[in-house]
Amino acid sequence: MLSEAYQRRYIMLLCLRCSNGDVTLHDDEISFQLRISSEEWAATKTVLLGKKLITEDNRPTAWDKRQYLSDSSAARVAAHRAKKKADKKQVCNVTETPPDTETDTEVKPSLTPAGEDAAPVEPEQELAQAAHAEPAAPVTGLFPMHLEWVPDQVQLKARAAMAGLSLDLFNREAIAGFVIHHEAKGLAKTEREWLAALVNWVKRDAVQAAVRPAAVVSFPGGQRRANGPDFHDPSWRTMTEYDL
């Protein structure tokens, strides 16, 4: 039986495979996405291989066989037309008159709000209307920060460019510090709010690193001592912006 940590990592591996499709995930990339070291992933991979849950190329066992492929609207329309055509051909080949199984009950057509008879809707029309229907909007909402959170690279790149930040600043250490800090607070935000907070977090660190270098003071005899805290620095006022 797998430990809780191995179970969580296996589930995350399934999520990575589901979101990346047929892309080959290398060991270094998986360890980065799971927020673990290369050694921890190597040990995890050995256990999962022993349980025959994954293959050597980090693919879940029998992954392709487990995927359900739903047919498209065009395929359903084509199948319906083929069945209807086959039924008509079968009726034309019948030499005997089939018994009348219908009753004499009159079926009244449905009425429109104006009181007129509504035109019957053919199955093909229903399928065509379903094919042209707008897709449902993706479900979005609040969620608390968790240790497996990975920022969307496309949205992050756009927001970093708007803030004038290089994407290289959003390295593993910066994102890990942000995630650990906010995961402990248990606050819930939307994906866009978390991305905006991450950009502000990295921008704050970059500004503080640029305007507050390590200052030293020389003393007689060659001794050097670091300056004390700068009580005139107003950057502490912006801390509440990132703690909320």
mmCIF file of C-alpha atoms in Angstrom:
data_model
loop_
_atom_site.group_PDB
_atom_site.id
_atom_site.type_symbol
_atom_site.label_atom_id
_atom_site.label_comp_id
_atom_site.label_asym_id
_atom_site.label_seq_id
_atom_site.Cartn_x
_atom_site.Cartn_y
_atom_site.Cartn_z
ATOM 1 C CA MET A 1 0.000 0.000 0.000
ATOM 2 C CA LEU A 2 1.306 3.445 -0.896
ATOM 3 C CA SER A 3 1.980 6.023 1.777
ATOM 4 C CA GLU A 4 -0.030 9.230 1.852
ATOM 5 C CA ALA A 5 2.824 11.204 0.273
ATOM 6 C CA TYR A 6 3.219 8.697 -2.588
ATOM 7 C CA GLN A 7 -0.555 8.621 -3.143
ATOM 8 C CA ARG A 8 -0.658 12.423 -3.386
ATOM 9 C CA ARG A 9 2.255 12.478 -5.830
ATOM 10 C CA TYR A 10 0.655 9.772 -7.977
ATOM 11 C CA ILE A 11 -2.586 11.755 -8.150
ATOM 12 C CA MET A 12 -0.635 14.887 -9.128
ATOM 13 C CA LEU A 13 1.120 12.856 -11.834
ATOM 14 C CA LEU A 14 -2.286 11.853 -13.229
ATOM 15 C CA CYS A 15 -3.324 15.514 -13.255
ATOM 16 C CA LEU A 16 -0.128 16.512 -15.076
ATOM 17 C CA ARG A 17 -0.692 13.815 -17.686
ATOM 18 C CA CYS A 18 -4.319 14.893 -18.130
ATOM 19 C CA SER A 19 -3.373 18.558 -18.695
ATOM 20 C CA ASN A 20 -0.333 17.903 -20.909
ATOM 21 C CA GLY A 21 -1.805 15.244 -23.227
ATOM 22 C CA ASP A 22 0.845 13.338 -25.167
ATOM 23 C CA VAL A 23 3.758 15.559 -24.073
ATOM 24 C CA THR A 24 6.618 13.559 -22.576
ATOM 25 C CA LEU A 25 7.265 14.706 -19.006
ATOM 26 C CA HIS A 26 10.905 14.377 -17.971
ATOM 27 C CA ASP A 27 12.049 13.671 -14.430
ATOM 28 C CA ASP A 28 13.313 17.218 -13.787
ATOM 29 C CA GLU A 29 10.045 18.750 -14.965
ATOM 30 C CA ILE A 30 7.956 16.409 -12.833
ATOM 31 C CA SER A 31 10.021 17.097 -9.705
ATOM 32 C CA PHE A 32 9.577 20.836 -10.317
ATOM 33 C CA GLN A 33 5.813 20.546 -10.817
ATOM 34 C CA LEU A 34 5.450 18.392 -7.674
ATOM 35 C CA ARG A 35 7.613 20.816 -5.642
ATOM 36 C CA ILE A 36 9.998 18.059 -4.565
ATOM 37 C CA SER A 37 13.693 17.421 -5.100
ATOM 38 C CA SER A 38 15.090 15.184 -7.818
ATOM 39 C CA GLU A 39 16.085 12.621 -5.186
ATOM 40 C CA GLU A 40 12.563 12.519 -3.754
ATOM 41 C CA TRP A 41 11.077 12.022 -7.211
ATOM 42 C CA ALA A 42 13.598 9.264 -7.972
ATOM 43 C CA ALA A 43 12.520 7.424 -4.815
ATOM 44 C CA THR A 44 8.847 8.000 -5.631
ATOM 45 C CA LYS A 45 9.302 6.772 -9.190
ATOM 46 C CA THR A 46 10.973 3.580 -7.950
ATOM 47 C CA VAL A 47 7.989 2.831 -5.694
ATOM 48 C CA LEU A 48 5.421 3.575 -8.423
ATOM 49 C CA LEU A 49 7.327 1.415 -10.906
ATOM 50 C CA GLY A 50 7.386 -1.402 -8.374
ATOM 51 C CA LYS A 51 3.610 -1.116 -8.003
ATOM 52 C CA LYS A 52 3.303 -1.063 -11.826
ATOM 53 C CA LEU A 53 1.404 2.229 -11.642
ATOM 54 C CA ILE A 54 3.633 4.053 -14.162
ATOM 55 C CA THR A 55 6.059 3.219 -16.969
ATOM 56 C CA GLU A 56 9.690 4.208 -17.411
ATOM 57 C CA ASP A 57 8.697 7.301 -19.430
ATOM 58 C CA ASN A 58 6.543 8.527 -16.502
ATOM 59 C CA ARG A 59 3.225 7.638 -18.149
ATOM 60 C CA PRO A 60 0.475 6.084 -15.997
ATOM 61 C CA THR A 61 -0.013 2.422 -16.852
ATOM 62 C CA ALA A 62 -2.644 1.817 -19.574
ATOM 63 C CA TRP A 63 -3.304 5.544 -19.730
ATOM 64 C CA ASP A 64 -4.560 5.510 -23.338
ATOM 65 C CA LYS A 65 -7.007 2.668 -22.639
ATOM 66 C CA ARG A 66 -8.576 4.588 -19.765
ATOM 67 C CA GLN A 67 -9.393 7.701 -21.804
ATOM 68 C CA TYR A 68 -13.001 8.071 -22.908
ATOM 69 C CA LEU A 69 -13.420 9.645 -26.338
ATOM 70 C CA SER A 70 -16.844 11.233 -26.754
ATOM 71 C CA ASP A 71 -18.298 11.493 -30.235
ATOM 72 C CA SER A 72 -18.839 14.926 -31.741
ATOM 73 C CA SER A 73 -22.140 16.423 -32.847
ATOM 74 C CA ALA A 74 -21.178 15.885 -36.500
ATOM 75 C CA ALA A 75 -20.597 12.191 -35.822
ATOM 76 C CA ARG A 76 -23.988 11.838 -34.127
ATOM 77 C CA VAL A 77 -25.734 13.585 -37.041
ATOM 78 C CA ALA A 78 -23.997 11.320 -39.567
ATOM 79 C CA ALA A 79 -24.947 8.210 -37.585
ATOM 80 C CA HIS A 80 -28.559 9.373 -37.321
ATOM 81 C CA ARG A 81 -28.807 9.997 -41.082
ATOM 82 C CA ALA A 82 -27.268 6.609 -41.877
ATOM 83 C CA LYS A 83 -29.752 4.853 -39.571
ATOM 84 C CA LYS A 84 -32.674 6.763 -41.078
ATOM 85 C CA LYS A 85 -31.557 5.889 -44.600
ATOM 86 C CA ALA A 86 -31.207 2.217 -43.660
ATOM 87 C CA ASP A 87 -34.710 2.194 -42.135
ATOM 88 C CA LYS A 88 -36.215 3.652 -45.330
ATOM 89 C CA LYS A 89 -34.439 1.052 -47.445
ATOM 90 C CA GLN A 90 -35.734 -1.741 -45.213
ATOM 91 C CA VAL A 91 -39.343 -0.456 -45.507
ATOM 92 C CA CYS A 92 -39.086 -0.388 -49.321
ATOM 93 C CA ASN A 93 -38.060 -4.060 -49.356
ATOM 94 C CA VAL A 94 -41.112 -5.222 -47.322
ATOM 95 C CA THR A 95 -43.732 -7.025 -49.489
ATOM 96 C CA GLU A 96 -46.395 -7.527 -46.847
ATOM 97 C CA THR A 97 -48.400 -4.848 -45.154
ATOM 98 C CA PRO A 98 -47.461 -4.746 -41.474
ATOM 99 C CA PRO A 99 -50.314 -4.876 -38.943
ATOM 100 C CA ASP A 100 -51.697 -1.608 -37.688
ATOM 101 C CA THR A 101 -50.485 -1.225 -34.120
ATOM 102 C CA GLU A 102 -51.471 2.416 -33.669
ATOM 103 C CA THR A 103 -54.627 3.460 -31.824
ATOM 104 C CA ASP A 104 -57.268 5.877 -33.071
ATOM 105 C CA THR A 105 -56.400 8.432 -30.435
ATOM 106 C CA GLU A 106 -55.752 11.779 -32.059
ATOM 107 C CA VAL A 107 -52.520 13.404 -31.056
ATOM 108 C CA LYS A 108 -52.914 17.154 -30.855
ATOM 109 C CA PRO A 109 -49.948 19.227 -31.975
ATOM 110 C CA SER A 110 -48.388 21.584 -29.473
ATOM 111 C CA LEU A 111 -49.367 25.242 -29.644
ATOM 112 C CA THR A 112 -47.204 28.337 -29.734
ATOM 113 C CA PRO A 113 -47.826 31.232 -27.297
ATOM 114 C CA ALA A 114 -49.868 32.891 -30.101
ATOM 115 C CA GLY A 115 -52.190 29.878 -30.286
ATOM 116 C CA GLU A 116 -50.858 28.549 -33.576
ATOM 117 C CA ASP A 117 -49.814 24.993 -34.225
ATOM 118 C CA ALA A 118 -46.105 24.601 -33.595
ATOM 119 C CA ALA A 119 -44.128 23.062 -36.425
ATOM 120 C CA PRO A 120 -42.649 19.690 -35.460
ATOM 121 C CA VAL A 121 -38.923 19.672 -34.920
ATOM 122 C CA GLU A 122 -37.058 16.960 -36.773
ATOM 123 C CA PRO A 123 -34.328 15.050 -34.924
ATOM 124 C CA GLU A 124 -31.792 16.352 -37.426
ATOM 125 C CA GLN A 125 -32.768 19.913 -36.555
ATOM 126 C CA GLU A 126 -32.368 19.200 -32.856
ATOM 127 C CA LEU A 127 -28.899 17.799 -33.450
ATOM 128 C CA ALA A 128 -27.963 20.781 -35.623
ATOM 129 C CA GLN A 129 -29.174 23.188 -32.941
ATOM 130 C CA ALA A 130 -27.151 21.342 -30.325
ATOM 131 C CA ALA A 131 -24.069 21.501 -32.559
ATOM 132 C CA HIS A 132 -24.381 25.300 -32.926
ATOM 133 C CA ALA A 133 -25.069 25.905 -29.245
ATOM 134 C CA GLU A 134 -22.469 27.985 -27.450
ATOM 135 C CA PRO A 135 -20.113 25.988 -25.194
ATOM 136 C CA ALA A 136 -20.535 26.385 -21.473
ATOM 137 C CA ALA A 137 -18.230 28.886 -19.787
ATOM 138 C CA PRO A 138 -15.428 27.369 -17.680
ATOM 139 C CA VAL A 139 -16.173 27.118 -13.982
ATOM 140 C CA THR A 140 -14.206 29.677 -11.982
ATOM 141 C CA GLY A 141 -14.295 30.597 -8.337
ATOM 142 C CA LEU A 142 -12.420 31.045 -5.105
ATOM 143 C CA PHE A 143 -9.972 28.459 -3.820
ATOM 144 C CA PRO A 144 -7.388 28.471 -1.026
ATOM 145 C CA MET A 145 -3.704 28.377 -1.855
ATOM 146 C CA HIS A 146 -2.238 24.866 -1.802
ATOM 147 C CA LEU A 147 1.284 23.489 -2.118
ATOM 148 C CA GLU A 148 0.574 21.919 -5.521
ATOM 149 C CA TRP A 149 -0.488 25.231 -7.102
ATOM 150 C CA VAL A 150 1.307 26.060 -10.366
ATOM 151 C CA PRO A 151 0.688 29.458 -12.012
ATOM 152 C CA ASP A 152 -0.588 29.494 -15.575
ATOM 153 C CA GLN A 153 2.460 30.384 -17.672
ATOM 154 C CA VAL A 154 0.533 32.232 -20.393
ATOM 155 C CA GLN A 155 -1.315 34.494 -17.961
ATOM 156 C CA LEU A 156 1.779 34.910 -15.797
ATOM 157 C CA LYS A 157 3.876 36.002 -18.788
ATOM 158 C CA ALA A 158 1.308 38.630 -19.767
ATOM 159 C CA ARG A 159 1.042 40.035 -16.245
ATOM 160 C CA ALA A 160 4.807 40.056 -15.755
ATOM 161 C CA ALA A 161 5.221 42.015 -18.996
ATOM 162 C CA MET A 162 2.601 44.553 -17.876
ATOM 163 C CA ALA A 163 4.475 44.983 -14.575
ATOM 164 C CA GLY A 164 7.823 45.370 -16.365
ATOM 165 C CA LEU A 165 9.267 42.202 -14.817
ATOM 166 C CA SER A 166 11.372 39.535 -16.453
ATOM 167 C CA LEU A 167 9.866 36.061 -16.452
ATOM 168 C CA ASP A 168 13.194 34.779 -15.094
ATOM 169 C CA LEU A 169 12.366 36.404 -11.738
ATOM 170 C CA PHE A 170 9.518 33.921 -11.306
ATOM 171 C CA ASN A 171 11.827 31.026 -10.532
ATOM 172 C CA ARG A 172 11.155 28.023 -8.352
ATOM 173 C CA GLU A 173 12.384 29.717 -5.157
ATOM 174 C CA ALA A 174 10.232 32.825 -5.647
ATOM 175 C CA ILE A 175 7.071 30.837 -6.386
ATOM 176 C CA ALA A 176 7.753 28.417 -3.518
ATOM 177 C CA GLY A 177 8.135 31.285 -1.038
ATOM 178 C CA PHE A 178 4.875 32.816 -2.233
ATOM 179 C CA VAL A 179 2.977 29.514 -2.063
ATOM 180 C CA ILE A 180 4.261 28.561 1.406
ATOM 181 C CA HIS A 181 3.474 32.017 2.803
ATOM 182 C CA HIS A 182 -0.116 32.143 1.538
ATOM 183 C CA GLU A 183 -0.904 28.436 2.016
ATOM 184 C CA ALA A 184 -0.474 28.894 5.757
ATOM 185 C CA LYS A 185 -3.005 31.747 5.827
ATOM 186 C CA GLY A 186 -5.851 29.703 4.317
ATOM 187 C CA LEU A 187 -7.311 32.617 2.363
ATOM 188 C CA ALA A 188 -9.383 31.903 -0.752
ATOM 189 C CA LYS A 189 -8.939 33.863 -3.981
ATOM 190 C CA THR A 190 -9.579 33.402 -7.680
ATOM 191 C CA GLU A 191 -6.858 32.304 -10.093
ATOM 192 C CA ARG A 192 -6.471 35.846 -11.414
ATOM 193 C CA GLU A 193 -6.154 37.261 -7.915
ATOM 194 C CA TRP A 194 -3.456 34.727 -7.027
ATOM 195 C CA LEU A 195 -1.533 35.599 -10.208
ATOM 196 C CA ALA A 196 -1.772 39.325 -9.448
ATOM 197 C CA ALA A 197 -0.596 38.722 -5.875
ATOM 198 C CA LEU A 198 2.350 36.651 -7.159
ATOM 199 C CA VAL A 199 3.401 39.433 -9.554
ATOM 200 C CA ASN A 200 3.222 41.989 -6.726
ATOM 201 C CA TRP A 201 5.178 39.636 -4.460
ATOM 202 C CA VAL A 202 8.033 39.251 -6.954
ATOM 203 C CA LYS A 203 7.971 42.957 -7.857
ATOM 204 C CA ARG A 204 8.252 43.925 -4.196
ATOM 205 C CA ASP A 205 11.274 41.650 -3.719
ATOM 206 C CA ALA A 206 12.906 43.044 -6.863
ATOM 207 C CA VAL A 207 12.378 46.658 -5.761
ATOM 208 C CA GLN A 208 13.676 46.017 -2.252
ATOM 209 C CA ALA A 209 16.737 44.223 -3.612
ATOM 210 C CA ALA A 210 17.495 47.193 -5.890
ATOM 211 C CA VAL A 211 17.000 50.053 -3.410
ATOM 212 C CA ARG A 212 18.330 48.402 -0.257
ATOM 213 C CA PRO A 213 21.741 46.834 -0.952
ATOM 214 C CA ALA A 214 23.782 45.590 1.978
ATOM 215 C CA ALA A 215 25.392 48.802 3.320
ATOM 216 C CA VAL A 216 28.611 48.732 5.365
ATOM 217 C CA VAL A 217 30.527 51.373 7.321
ATOM 218 C CA SER A 218 34.319 51.490 7.586
ATOM 219 C CA PHE A 219 35.936 52.067 10.950
ATOM 220 C CA PRO A 220 39.548 52.751 11.910
ATOM 221 C CA GLY A 221 41.645 49.664 12.127
ATOM 222 C CA GLY A 222 39.980 48.009 9.135
ATOM 223 C CA GLN A 223 36.853 46.905 10.995
ATOM 224 C CA ARG A 224 33.547 46.929 9.059
ATOM 225 C CA ARG A 225 30.063 46.754 10.488
ATOM 226 C CA ALA A 226 26.685 46.528 8.745
ATOM 227 C CA ASN A 227 24.327 49.486 9.084
ATOM 228 C CA GLY A 228 21.321 49.160 11.357
ATOM 229 C CA PRO A 229 17.708 49.115 10.145
ATOM 230 C CA ASP A 230 16.476 52.007 8.028
ATOM 231 C CA PHE A 231 13.554 53.429 9.988
ATOM 232 C CA HIS A 232 12.792 55.916 7.193
ATOM 233 C CA ASP A 233 12.120 53.146 4.658
ATOM 234 C CA PRO A 234 8.364 53.321 3.794
ATOM 235 C CA SER A 235 8.283 49.888 2.111
ATOM 236 C CA TRP A 236 6.827 48.310 5.267
ATOM 237 C CA ARG A 237 3.564 50.115 4.536
ATOM 238 C CA THR A 238 2.936 47.900 1.503
ATOM 239 C CA MET A 239 3.282 44.666 3.451
ATOM 240 C CA THR A 240 -0.435 44.522 4.261
ATOM 241 C CA GLU A 241 -1.176 44.505 0.549
ATOM 242 C CA TYR A 242 0.440 41.107 0.178
ATOM 243 C CA ASP A 243 -0.638 39.680 3.532
ATOM 244 C CA LEU A 244 -4.349 40.181 2.808
#
